PDB file of C-alpha atoms in Angstrom:
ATOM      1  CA  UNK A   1       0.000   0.000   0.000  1.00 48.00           C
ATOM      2  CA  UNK A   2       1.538   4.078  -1.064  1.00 47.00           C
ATOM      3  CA  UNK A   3       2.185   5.865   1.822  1.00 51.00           C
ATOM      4  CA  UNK A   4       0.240   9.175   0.177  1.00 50.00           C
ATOM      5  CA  UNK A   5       0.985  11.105   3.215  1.00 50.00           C
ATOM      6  CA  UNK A   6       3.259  13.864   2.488  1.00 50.00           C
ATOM      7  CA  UNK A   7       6.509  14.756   4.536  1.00 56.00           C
ATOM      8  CA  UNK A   8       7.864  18.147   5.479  1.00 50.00           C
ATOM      9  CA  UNK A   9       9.990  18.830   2.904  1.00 55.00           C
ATOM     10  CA  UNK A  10       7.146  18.108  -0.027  1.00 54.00           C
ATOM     11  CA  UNK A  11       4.286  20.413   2.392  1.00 52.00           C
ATOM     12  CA  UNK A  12       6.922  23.385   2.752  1.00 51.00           C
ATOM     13  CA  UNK A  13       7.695  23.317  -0.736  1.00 53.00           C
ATOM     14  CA  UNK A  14       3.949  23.196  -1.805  1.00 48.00           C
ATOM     15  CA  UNK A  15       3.003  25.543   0.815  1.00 54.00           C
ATOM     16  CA  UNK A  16       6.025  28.435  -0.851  1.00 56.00           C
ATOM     17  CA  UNK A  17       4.460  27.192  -4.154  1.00 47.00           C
ATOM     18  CA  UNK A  18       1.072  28.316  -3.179  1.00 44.00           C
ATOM     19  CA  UNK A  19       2.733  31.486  -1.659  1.00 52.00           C
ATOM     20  CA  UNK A  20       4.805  32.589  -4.698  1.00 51.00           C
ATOM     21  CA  UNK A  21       1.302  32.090  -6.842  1.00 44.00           C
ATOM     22  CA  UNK A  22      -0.091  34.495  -4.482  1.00 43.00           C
ATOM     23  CA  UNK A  23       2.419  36.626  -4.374  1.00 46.00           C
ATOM     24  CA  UNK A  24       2.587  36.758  -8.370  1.00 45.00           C
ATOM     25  CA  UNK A  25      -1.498  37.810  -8.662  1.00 44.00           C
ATOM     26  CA  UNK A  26      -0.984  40.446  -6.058  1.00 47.00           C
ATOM     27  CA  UNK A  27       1.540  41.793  -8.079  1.00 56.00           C
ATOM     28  CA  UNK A  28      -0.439  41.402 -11.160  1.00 75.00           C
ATOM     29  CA  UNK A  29      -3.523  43.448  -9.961  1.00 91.00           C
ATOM     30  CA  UNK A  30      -4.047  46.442 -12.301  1.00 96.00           C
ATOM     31  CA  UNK A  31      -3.657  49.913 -11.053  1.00 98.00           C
ATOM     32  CA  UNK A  32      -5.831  53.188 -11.993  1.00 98.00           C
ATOM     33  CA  UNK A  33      -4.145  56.209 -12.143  1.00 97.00           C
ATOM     34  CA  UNK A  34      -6.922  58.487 -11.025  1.00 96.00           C
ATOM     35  CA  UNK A  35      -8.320  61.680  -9.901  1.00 95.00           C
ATOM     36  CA  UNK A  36     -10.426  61.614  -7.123  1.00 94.00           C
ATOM     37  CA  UNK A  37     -13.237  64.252  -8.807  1.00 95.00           C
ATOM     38  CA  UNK A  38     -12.720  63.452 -12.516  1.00 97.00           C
ATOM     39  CA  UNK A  39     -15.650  61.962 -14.034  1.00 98.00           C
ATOM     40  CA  UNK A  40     -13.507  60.110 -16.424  1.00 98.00           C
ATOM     41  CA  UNK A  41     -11.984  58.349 -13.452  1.00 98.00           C
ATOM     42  CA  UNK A  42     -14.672  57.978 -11.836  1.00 98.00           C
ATOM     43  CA  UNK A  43     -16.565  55.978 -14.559  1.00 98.00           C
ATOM     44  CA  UNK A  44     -13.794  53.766 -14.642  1.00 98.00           C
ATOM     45  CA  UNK A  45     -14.217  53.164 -11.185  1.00 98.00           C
ATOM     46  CA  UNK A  46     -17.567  52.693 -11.279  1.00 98.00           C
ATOM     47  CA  UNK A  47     -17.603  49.679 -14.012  1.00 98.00           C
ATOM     48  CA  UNK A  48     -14.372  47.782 -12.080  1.00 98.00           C
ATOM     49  CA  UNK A  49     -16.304  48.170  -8.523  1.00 98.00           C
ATOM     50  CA  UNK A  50     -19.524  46.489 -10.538  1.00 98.00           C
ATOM     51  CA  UNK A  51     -17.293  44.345 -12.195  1.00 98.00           C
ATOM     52  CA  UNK A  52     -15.821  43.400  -9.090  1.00 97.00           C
ATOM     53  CA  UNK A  53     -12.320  43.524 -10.807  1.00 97.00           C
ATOM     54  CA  UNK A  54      -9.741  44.241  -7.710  1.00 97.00           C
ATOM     55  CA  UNK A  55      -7.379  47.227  -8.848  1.00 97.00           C
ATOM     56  CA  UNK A  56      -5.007  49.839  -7.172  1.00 97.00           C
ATOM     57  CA  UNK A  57      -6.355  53.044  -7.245  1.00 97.00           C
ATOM     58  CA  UNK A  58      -3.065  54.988  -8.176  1.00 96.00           C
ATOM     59  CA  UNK A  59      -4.292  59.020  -7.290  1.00 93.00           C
ATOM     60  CA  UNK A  60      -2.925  61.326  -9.381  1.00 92.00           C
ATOM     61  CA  UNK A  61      -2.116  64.830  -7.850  1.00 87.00           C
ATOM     62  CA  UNK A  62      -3.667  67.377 -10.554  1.00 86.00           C
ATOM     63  CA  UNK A  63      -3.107  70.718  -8.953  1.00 79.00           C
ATOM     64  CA  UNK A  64       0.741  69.397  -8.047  1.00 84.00           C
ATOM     65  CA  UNK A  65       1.077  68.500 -12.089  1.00 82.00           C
ATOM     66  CA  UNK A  66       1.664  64.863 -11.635  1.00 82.00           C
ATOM     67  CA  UNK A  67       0.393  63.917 -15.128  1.00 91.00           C
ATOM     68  CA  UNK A  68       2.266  66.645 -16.367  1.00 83.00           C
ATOM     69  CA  UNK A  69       5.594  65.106 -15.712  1.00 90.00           C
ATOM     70  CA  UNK A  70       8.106  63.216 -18.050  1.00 90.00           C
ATOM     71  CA  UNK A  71       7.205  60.035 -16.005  1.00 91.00           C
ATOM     72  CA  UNK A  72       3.836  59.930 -16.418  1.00 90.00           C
ATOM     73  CA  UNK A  73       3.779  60.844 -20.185  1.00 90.00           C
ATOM     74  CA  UNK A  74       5.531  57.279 -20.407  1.00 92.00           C
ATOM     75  CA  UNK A  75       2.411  55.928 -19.708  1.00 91.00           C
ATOM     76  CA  UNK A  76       0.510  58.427 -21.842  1.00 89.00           C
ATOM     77  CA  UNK A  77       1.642  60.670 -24.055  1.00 91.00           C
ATOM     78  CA  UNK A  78      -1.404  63.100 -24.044  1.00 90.00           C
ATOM     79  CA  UNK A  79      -0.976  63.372 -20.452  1.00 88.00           C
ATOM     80  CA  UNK A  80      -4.597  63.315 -19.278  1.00 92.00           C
ATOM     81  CA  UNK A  81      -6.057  60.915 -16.520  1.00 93.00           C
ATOM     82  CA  UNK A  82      -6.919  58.119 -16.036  1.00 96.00           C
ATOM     83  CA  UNK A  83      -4.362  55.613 -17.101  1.00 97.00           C
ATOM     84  CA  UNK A  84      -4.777  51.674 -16.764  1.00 98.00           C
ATOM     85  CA  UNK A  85      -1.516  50.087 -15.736  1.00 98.00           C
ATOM     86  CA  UNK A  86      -2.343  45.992 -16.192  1.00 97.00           C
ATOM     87  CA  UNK A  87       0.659  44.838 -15.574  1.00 96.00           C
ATOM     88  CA  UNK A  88       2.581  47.188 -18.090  1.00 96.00           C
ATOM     89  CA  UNK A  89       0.184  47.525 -20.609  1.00 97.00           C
ATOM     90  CA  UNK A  90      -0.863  51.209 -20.403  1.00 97.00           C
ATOM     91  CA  UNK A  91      -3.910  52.470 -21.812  1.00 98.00           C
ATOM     92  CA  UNK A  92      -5.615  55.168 -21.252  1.00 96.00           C
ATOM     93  CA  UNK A  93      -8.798  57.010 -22.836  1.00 97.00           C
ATOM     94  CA  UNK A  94     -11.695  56.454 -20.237  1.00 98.00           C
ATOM     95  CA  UNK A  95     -13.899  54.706 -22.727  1.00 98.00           C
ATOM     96  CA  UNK A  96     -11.591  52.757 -24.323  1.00 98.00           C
ATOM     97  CA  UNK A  97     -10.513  51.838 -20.849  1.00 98.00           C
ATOM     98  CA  UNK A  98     -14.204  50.689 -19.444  1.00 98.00           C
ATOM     99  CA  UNK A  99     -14.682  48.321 -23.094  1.00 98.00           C
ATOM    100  CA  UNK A 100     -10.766  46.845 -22.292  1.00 98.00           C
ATOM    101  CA  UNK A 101     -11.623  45.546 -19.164  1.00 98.00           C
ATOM    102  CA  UNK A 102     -15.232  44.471 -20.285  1.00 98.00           C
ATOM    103  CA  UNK A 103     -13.484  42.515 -22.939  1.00 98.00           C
ATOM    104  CA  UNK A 104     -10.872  41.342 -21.093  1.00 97.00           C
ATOM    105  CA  UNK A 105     -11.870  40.302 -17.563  1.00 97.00           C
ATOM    106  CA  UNK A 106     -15.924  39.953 -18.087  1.00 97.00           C
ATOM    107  CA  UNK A 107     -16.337  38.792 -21.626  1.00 96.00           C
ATOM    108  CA  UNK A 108     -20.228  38.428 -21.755  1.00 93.00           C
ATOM    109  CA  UNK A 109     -21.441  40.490 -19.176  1.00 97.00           C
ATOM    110  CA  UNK A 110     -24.010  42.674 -19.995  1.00 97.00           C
ATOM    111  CA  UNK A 111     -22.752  45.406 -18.603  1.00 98.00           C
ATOM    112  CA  UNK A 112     -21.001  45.343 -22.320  1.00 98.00           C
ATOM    113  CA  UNK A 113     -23.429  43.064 -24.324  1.00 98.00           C
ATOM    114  CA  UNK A 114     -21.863  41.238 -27.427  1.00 96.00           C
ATOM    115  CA  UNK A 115     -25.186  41.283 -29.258  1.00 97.00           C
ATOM    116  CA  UNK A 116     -23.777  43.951 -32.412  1.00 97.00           C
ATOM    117  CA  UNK A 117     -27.126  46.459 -32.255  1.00 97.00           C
ATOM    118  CA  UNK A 118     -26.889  46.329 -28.787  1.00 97.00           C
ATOM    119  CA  UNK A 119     -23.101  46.890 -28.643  1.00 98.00           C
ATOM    120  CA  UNK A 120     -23.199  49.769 -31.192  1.00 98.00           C
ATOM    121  CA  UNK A 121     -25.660  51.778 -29.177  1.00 98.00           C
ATOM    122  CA  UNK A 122     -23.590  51.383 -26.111  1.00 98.00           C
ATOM    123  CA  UNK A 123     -20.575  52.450 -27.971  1.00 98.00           C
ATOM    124  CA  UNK A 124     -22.532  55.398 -29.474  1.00 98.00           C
ATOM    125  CA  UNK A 125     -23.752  56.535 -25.677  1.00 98.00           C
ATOM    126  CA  UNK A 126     -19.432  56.294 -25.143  1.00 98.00           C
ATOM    127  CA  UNK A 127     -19.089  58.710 -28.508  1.00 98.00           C
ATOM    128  CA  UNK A 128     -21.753  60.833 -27.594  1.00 98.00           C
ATOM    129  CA  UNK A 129     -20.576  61.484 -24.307  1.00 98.00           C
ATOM    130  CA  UNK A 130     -17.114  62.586 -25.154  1.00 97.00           C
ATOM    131  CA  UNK A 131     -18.351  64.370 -28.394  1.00 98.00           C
ATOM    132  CA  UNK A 132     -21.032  66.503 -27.208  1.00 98.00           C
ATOM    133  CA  UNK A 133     -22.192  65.506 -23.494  1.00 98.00           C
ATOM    134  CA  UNK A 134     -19.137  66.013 -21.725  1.00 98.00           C
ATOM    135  CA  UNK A 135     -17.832  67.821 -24.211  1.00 97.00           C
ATOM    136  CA  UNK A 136     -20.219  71.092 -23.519  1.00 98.00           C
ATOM    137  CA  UNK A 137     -21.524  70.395 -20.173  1.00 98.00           C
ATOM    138  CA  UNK A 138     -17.565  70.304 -18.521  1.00 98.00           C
ATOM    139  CA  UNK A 139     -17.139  73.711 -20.494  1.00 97.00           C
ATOM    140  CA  UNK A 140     -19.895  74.925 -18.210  1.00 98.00           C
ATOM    141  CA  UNK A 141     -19.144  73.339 -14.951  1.00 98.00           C
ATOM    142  CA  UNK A 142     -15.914  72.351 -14.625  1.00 96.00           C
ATOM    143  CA  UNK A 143     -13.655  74.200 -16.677  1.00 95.00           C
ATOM    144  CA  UNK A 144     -14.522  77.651 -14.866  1.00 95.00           C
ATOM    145  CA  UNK A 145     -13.936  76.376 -11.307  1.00 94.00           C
ATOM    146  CA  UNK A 146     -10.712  74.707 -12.111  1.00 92.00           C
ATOM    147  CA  UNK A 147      -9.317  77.399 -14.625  1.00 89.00           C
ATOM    148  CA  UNK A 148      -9.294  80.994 -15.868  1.00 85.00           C
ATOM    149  CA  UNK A 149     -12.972  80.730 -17.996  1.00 90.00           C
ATOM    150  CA  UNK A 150     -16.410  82.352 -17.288  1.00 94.00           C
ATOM    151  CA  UNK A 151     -19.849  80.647 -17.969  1.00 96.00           C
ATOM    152  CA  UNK A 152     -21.244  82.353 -20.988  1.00 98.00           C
ATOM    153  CA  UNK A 153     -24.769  82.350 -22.624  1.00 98.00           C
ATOM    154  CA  UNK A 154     -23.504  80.365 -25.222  1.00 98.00           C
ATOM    155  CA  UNK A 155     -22.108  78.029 -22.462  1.00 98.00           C
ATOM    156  CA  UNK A 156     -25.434  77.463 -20.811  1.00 98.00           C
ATOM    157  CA  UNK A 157     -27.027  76.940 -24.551  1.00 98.00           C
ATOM    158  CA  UNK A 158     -24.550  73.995 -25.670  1.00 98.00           C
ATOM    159  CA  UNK A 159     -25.450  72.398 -22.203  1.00 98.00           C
ATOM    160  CA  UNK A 160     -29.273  72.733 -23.076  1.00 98.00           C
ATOM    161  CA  UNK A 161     -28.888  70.875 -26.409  1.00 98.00           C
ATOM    162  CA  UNK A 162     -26.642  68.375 -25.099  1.00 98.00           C
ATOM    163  CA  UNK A 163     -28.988  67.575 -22.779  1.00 98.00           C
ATOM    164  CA  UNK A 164     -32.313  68.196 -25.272  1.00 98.00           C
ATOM    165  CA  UNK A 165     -30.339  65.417 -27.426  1.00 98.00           C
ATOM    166  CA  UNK A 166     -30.041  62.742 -24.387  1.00 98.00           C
ATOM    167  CA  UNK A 167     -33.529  62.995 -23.313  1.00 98.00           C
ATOM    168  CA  UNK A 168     -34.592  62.442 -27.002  1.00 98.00           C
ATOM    169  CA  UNK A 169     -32.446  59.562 -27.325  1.00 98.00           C
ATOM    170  CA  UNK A 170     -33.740  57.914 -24.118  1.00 98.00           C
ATOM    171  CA  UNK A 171     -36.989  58.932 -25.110  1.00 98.00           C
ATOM    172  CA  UNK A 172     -36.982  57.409 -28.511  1.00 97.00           C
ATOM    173  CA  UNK A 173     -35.702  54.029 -27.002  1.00 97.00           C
ATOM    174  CA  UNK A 174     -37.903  53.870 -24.412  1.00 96.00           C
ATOM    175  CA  UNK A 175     -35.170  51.986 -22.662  1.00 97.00           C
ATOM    176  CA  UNK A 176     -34.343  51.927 -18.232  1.00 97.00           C
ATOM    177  CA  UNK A 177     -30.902  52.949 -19.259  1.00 98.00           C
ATOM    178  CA  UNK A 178     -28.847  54.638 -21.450  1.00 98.00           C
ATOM    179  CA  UNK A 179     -28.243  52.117 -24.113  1.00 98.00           C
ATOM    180  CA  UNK A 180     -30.542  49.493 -23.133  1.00 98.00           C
ATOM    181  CA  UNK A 181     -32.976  48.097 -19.877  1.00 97.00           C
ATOM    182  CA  UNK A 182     -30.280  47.534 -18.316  1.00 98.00           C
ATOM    183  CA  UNK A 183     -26.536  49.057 -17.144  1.00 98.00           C
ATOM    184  CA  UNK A 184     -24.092  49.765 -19.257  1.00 98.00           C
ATOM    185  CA  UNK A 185     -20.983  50.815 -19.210  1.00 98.00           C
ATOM    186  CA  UNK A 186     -22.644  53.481 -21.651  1.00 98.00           C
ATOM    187  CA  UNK A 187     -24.399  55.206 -18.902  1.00 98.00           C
ATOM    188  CA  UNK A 188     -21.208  55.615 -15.980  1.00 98.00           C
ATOM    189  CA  UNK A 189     -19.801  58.510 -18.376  1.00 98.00           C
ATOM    190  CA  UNK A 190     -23.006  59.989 -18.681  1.00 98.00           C
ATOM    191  CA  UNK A 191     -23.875  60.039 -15.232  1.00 98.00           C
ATOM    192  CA  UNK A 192     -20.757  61.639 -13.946  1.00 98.00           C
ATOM    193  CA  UNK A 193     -20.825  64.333 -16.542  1.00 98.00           C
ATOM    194  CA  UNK A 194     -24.172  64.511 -15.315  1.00 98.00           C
ATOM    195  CA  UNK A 195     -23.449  64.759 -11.517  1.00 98.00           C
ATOM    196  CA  UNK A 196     -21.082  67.981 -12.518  1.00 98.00           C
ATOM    197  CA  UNK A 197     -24.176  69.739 -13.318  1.00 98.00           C
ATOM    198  CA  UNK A 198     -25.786  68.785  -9.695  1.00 98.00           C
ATOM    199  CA  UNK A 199     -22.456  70.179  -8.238  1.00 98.00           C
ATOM    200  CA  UNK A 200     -23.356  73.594  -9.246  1.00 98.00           C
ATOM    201  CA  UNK A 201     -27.109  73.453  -8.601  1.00 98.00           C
ATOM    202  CA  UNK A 202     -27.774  72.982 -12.526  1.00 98.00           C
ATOM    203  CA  UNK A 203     -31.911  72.653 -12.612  1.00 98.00           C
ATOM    204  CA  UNK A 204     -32.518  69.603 -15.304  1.00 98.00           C
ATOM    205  CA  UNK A 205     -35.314  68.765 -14.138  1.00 98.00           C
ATOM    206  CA  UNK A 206     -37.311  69.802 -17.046  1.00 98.00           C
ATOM    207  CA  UNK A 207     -35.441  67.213 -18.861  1.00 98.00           C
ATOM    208  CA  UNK A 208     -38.094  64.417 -17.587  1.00 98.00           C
ATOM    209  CA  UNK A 209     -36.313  61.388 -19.653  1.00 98.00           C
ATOM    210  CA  UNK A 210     -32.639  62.511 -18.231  1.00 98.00           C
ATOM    211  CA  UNK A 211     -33.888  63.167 -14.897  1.00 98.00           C
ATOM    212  CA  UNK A 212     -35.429  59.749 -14.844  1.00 98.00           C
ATOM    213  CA  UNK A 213     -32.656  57.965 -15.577  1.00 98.00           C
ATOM    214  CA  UNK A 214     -30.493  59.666 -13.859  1.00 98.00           C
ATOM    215  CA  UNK A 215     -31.939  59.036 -10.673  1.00 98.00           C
ATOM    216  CA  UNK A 216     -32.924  55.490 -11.681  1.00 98.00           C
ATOM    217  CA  UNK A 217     -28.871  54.863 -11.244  1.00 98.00           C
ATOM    218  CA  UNK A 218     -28.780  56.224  -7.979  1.00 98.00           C
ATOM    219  CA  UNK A 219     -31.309  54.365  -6.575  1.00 98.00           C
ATOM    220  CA  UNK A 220     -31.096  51.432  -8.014  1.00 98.00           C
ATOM    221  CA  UNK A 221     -27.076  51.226  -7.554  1.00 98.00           C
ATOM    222  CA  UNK A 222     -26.139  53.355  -4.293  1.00 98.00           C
ATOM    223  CA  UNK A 223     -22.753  51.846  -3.600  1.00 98.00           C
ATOM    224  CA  UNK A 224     -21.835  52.889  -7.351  1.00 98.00           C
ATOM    225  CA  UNK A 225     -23.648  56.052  -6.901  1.00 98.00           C
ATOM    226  CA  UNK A 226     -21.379  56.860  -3.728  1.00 98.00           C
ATOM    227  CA  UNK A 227     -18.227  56.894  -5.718  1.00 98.00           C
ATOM    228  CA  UNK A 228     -19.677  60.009  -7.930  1.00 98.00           C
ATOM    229  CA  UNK A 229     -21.568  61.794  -4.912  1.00 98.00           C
ATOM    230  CA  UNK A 230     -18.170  62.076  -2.563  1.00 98.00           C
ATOM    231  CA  UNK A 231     -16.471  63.453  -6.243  1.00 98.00           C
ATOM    232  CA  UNK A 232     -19.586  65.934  -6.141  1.00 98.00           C
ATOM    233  CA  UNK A 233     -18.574  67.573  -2.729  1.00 98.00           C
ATOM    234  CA  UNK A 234     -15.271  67.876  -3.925  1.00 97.00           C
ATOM    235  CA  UNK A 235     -16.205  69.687  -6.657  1.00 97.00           C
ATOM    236  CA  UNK A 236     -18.813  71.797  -4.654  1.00 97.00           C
ATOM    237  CA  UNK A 237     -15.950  72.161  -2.202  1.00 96.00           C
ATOM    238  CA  UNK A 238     -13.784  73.478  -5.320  1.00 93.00           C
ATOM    239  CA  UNK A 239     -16.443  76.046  -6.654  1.00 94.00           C
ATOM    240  CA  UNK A 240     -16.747  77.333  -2.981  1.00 94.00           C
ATOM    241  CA  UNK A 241     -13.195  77.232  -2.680  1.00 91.00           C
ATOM    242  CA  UNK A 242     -11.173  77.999  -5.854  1.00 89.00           C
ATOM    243  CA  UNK A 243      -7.959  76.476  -6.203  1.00 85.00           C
ATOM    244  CA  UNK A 244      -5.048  77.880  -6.880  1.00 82.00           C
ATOM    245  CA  UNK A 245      -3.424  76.072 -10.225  1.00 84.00           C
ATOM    246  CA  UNK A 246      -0.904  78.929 -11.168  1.00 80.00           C
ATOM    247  CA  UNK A 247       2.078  76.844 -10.346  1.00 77.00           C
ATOM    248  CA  UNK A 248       0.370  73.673 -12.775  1.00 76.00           C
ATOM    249  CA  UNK A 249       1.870  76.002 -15.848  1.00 73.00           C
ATOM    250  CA  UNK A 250      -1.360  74.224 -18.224  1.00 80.00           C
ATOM    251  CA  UNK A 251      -0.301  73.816 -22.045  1.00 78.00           C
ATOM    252  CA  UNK A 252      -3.869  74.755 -22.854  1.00 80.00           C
ATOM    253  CA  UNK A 253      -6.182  76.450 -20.215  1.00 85.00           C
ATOM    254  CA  UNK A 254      -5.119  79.562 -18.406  1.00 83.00           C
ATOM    255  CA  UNK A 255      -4.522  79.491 -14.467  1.00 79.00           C
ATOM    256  CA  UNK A 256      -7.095  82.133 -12.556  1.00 77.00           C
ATOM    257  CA  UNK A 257      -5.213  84.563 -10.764  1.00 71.00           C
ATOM    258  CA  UNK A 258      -6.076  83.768  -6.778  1.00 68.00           C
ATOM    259  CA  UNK A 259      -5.681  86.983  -4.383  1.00 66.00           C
ATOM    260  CA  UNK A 260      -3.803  85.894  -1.370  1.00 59.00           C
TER     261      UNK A 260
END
């Protein structure tokens, strides 16, 4: 009869076996380079904490100029945040991050549904967002708290069609969501460009379709919800509290002079 009991020598070295594996997958786990009120970042937050996808949240001092530095533009060239670091493959591009690690690490999931119609309207809500969405309503609300810019009547009328054009395409679909009954990863960038409007006491109410949905996600997903409402009171606490970016030295958007 096989003695199939195992002696010291053959449990220690399975045990460091086991330990080394560990070791290697802790390693392995991704890391987010991130700002902390950046809807960008915080979309891609959102879809890895729904995804349940463990990840480093790397933050990324804006006001210091991290992502302005030689290092950084290593990882990306265009020096914007986020970044995905999975295990040296850097990509960045918020919505090219959230379909990465749809594809990669939840192939299937609905949250980005391989059905083609299906998948082209989510990717649309992604194009639409960064387009035109974002695009105009960050202008409005973000741009003029962080930088040297003041909110214009043209301003306010680029965020009234961006949002007239959402609330026609949700009404038209008749769908829960942005791009279908259900969540997408279509509707986290749309709901934090969103949220920026709630930070400065934007009234969209008369937007039914938007307003809707809109609070349809933070119902219906609080713990996801909570990631974009603590990036609202920063923001709030920014707009109450200007902060003082002269020393950033921005290729592109002026600093606001701060009175000491």
């Amino acid at each position: 009869m096989v003695d199939r009991r195992l002696d010291f020598d053959q449990r220690f070295s399975i045990n460091n076996f086991v330990n080394e594996q560990a070791q290697n997958i802790e390693n392995m786990v991704m890391k987010l380079y991130a700002v902390s009120d950046g809807p960008p970042s915080l979309s891609v937050r959102q879809a890895l904490a729904k995804l349940k996808i463990p990840f480093e949240l790397v933050n990324v001092d804006y006001s210091k100029g991290e992502h302005m530095t030689a290092e950084y533009a290593l990882m990306n060239p265009q020096k914007e945040i986020p970044v995905l670091d999975d295990n040296g493959f850097y990509l960045s591009e918020s919505n090219a991050i959230l379909q990465y690690i749809c594809d990669k690490y939840a192939p299937g999931n609905e949250l980005y549904p391989q059905d083609a119609k299906v998948r082209a309207i989510v990717n649309h809500r992604l194009c639409f967002n960064l387009s035109t969405y974002y695009a105009n309503i960050s202008v409005y609300t973000m741009a003029p708290i962080f930088f040297d810019y003041e909110r214009t009547e043209l301003g306010l009328k680029k965020v009234r069609m961006a949002l007239d054009v959402l609330d026609t395409y949700l009404q038209r679909s008749g769908s829960k969501y942005a791009a279908a009954d259900h969540l997408t990863i279509g509707d986290f960038p749309l709901v934090n460009s969103t949220m920026t409007l709630e930070a400065i006491d934007f009234d969209f109410a008369n937007y039914t379709k938007v307003h809707e949905w809109y609070n349809n996600f933070k119902q219906e997903y609080p713990e996801l919800w909570k990631i974009s409402a603590d990036a609202m009171k920063e923001i709030q606490h920014f707009a109450a509290n200007p902060p003082d970016l002269t020393s950033l030295n921005h290729p592109i958007h002026p600093a606001r002079k701060i009175n000491k």
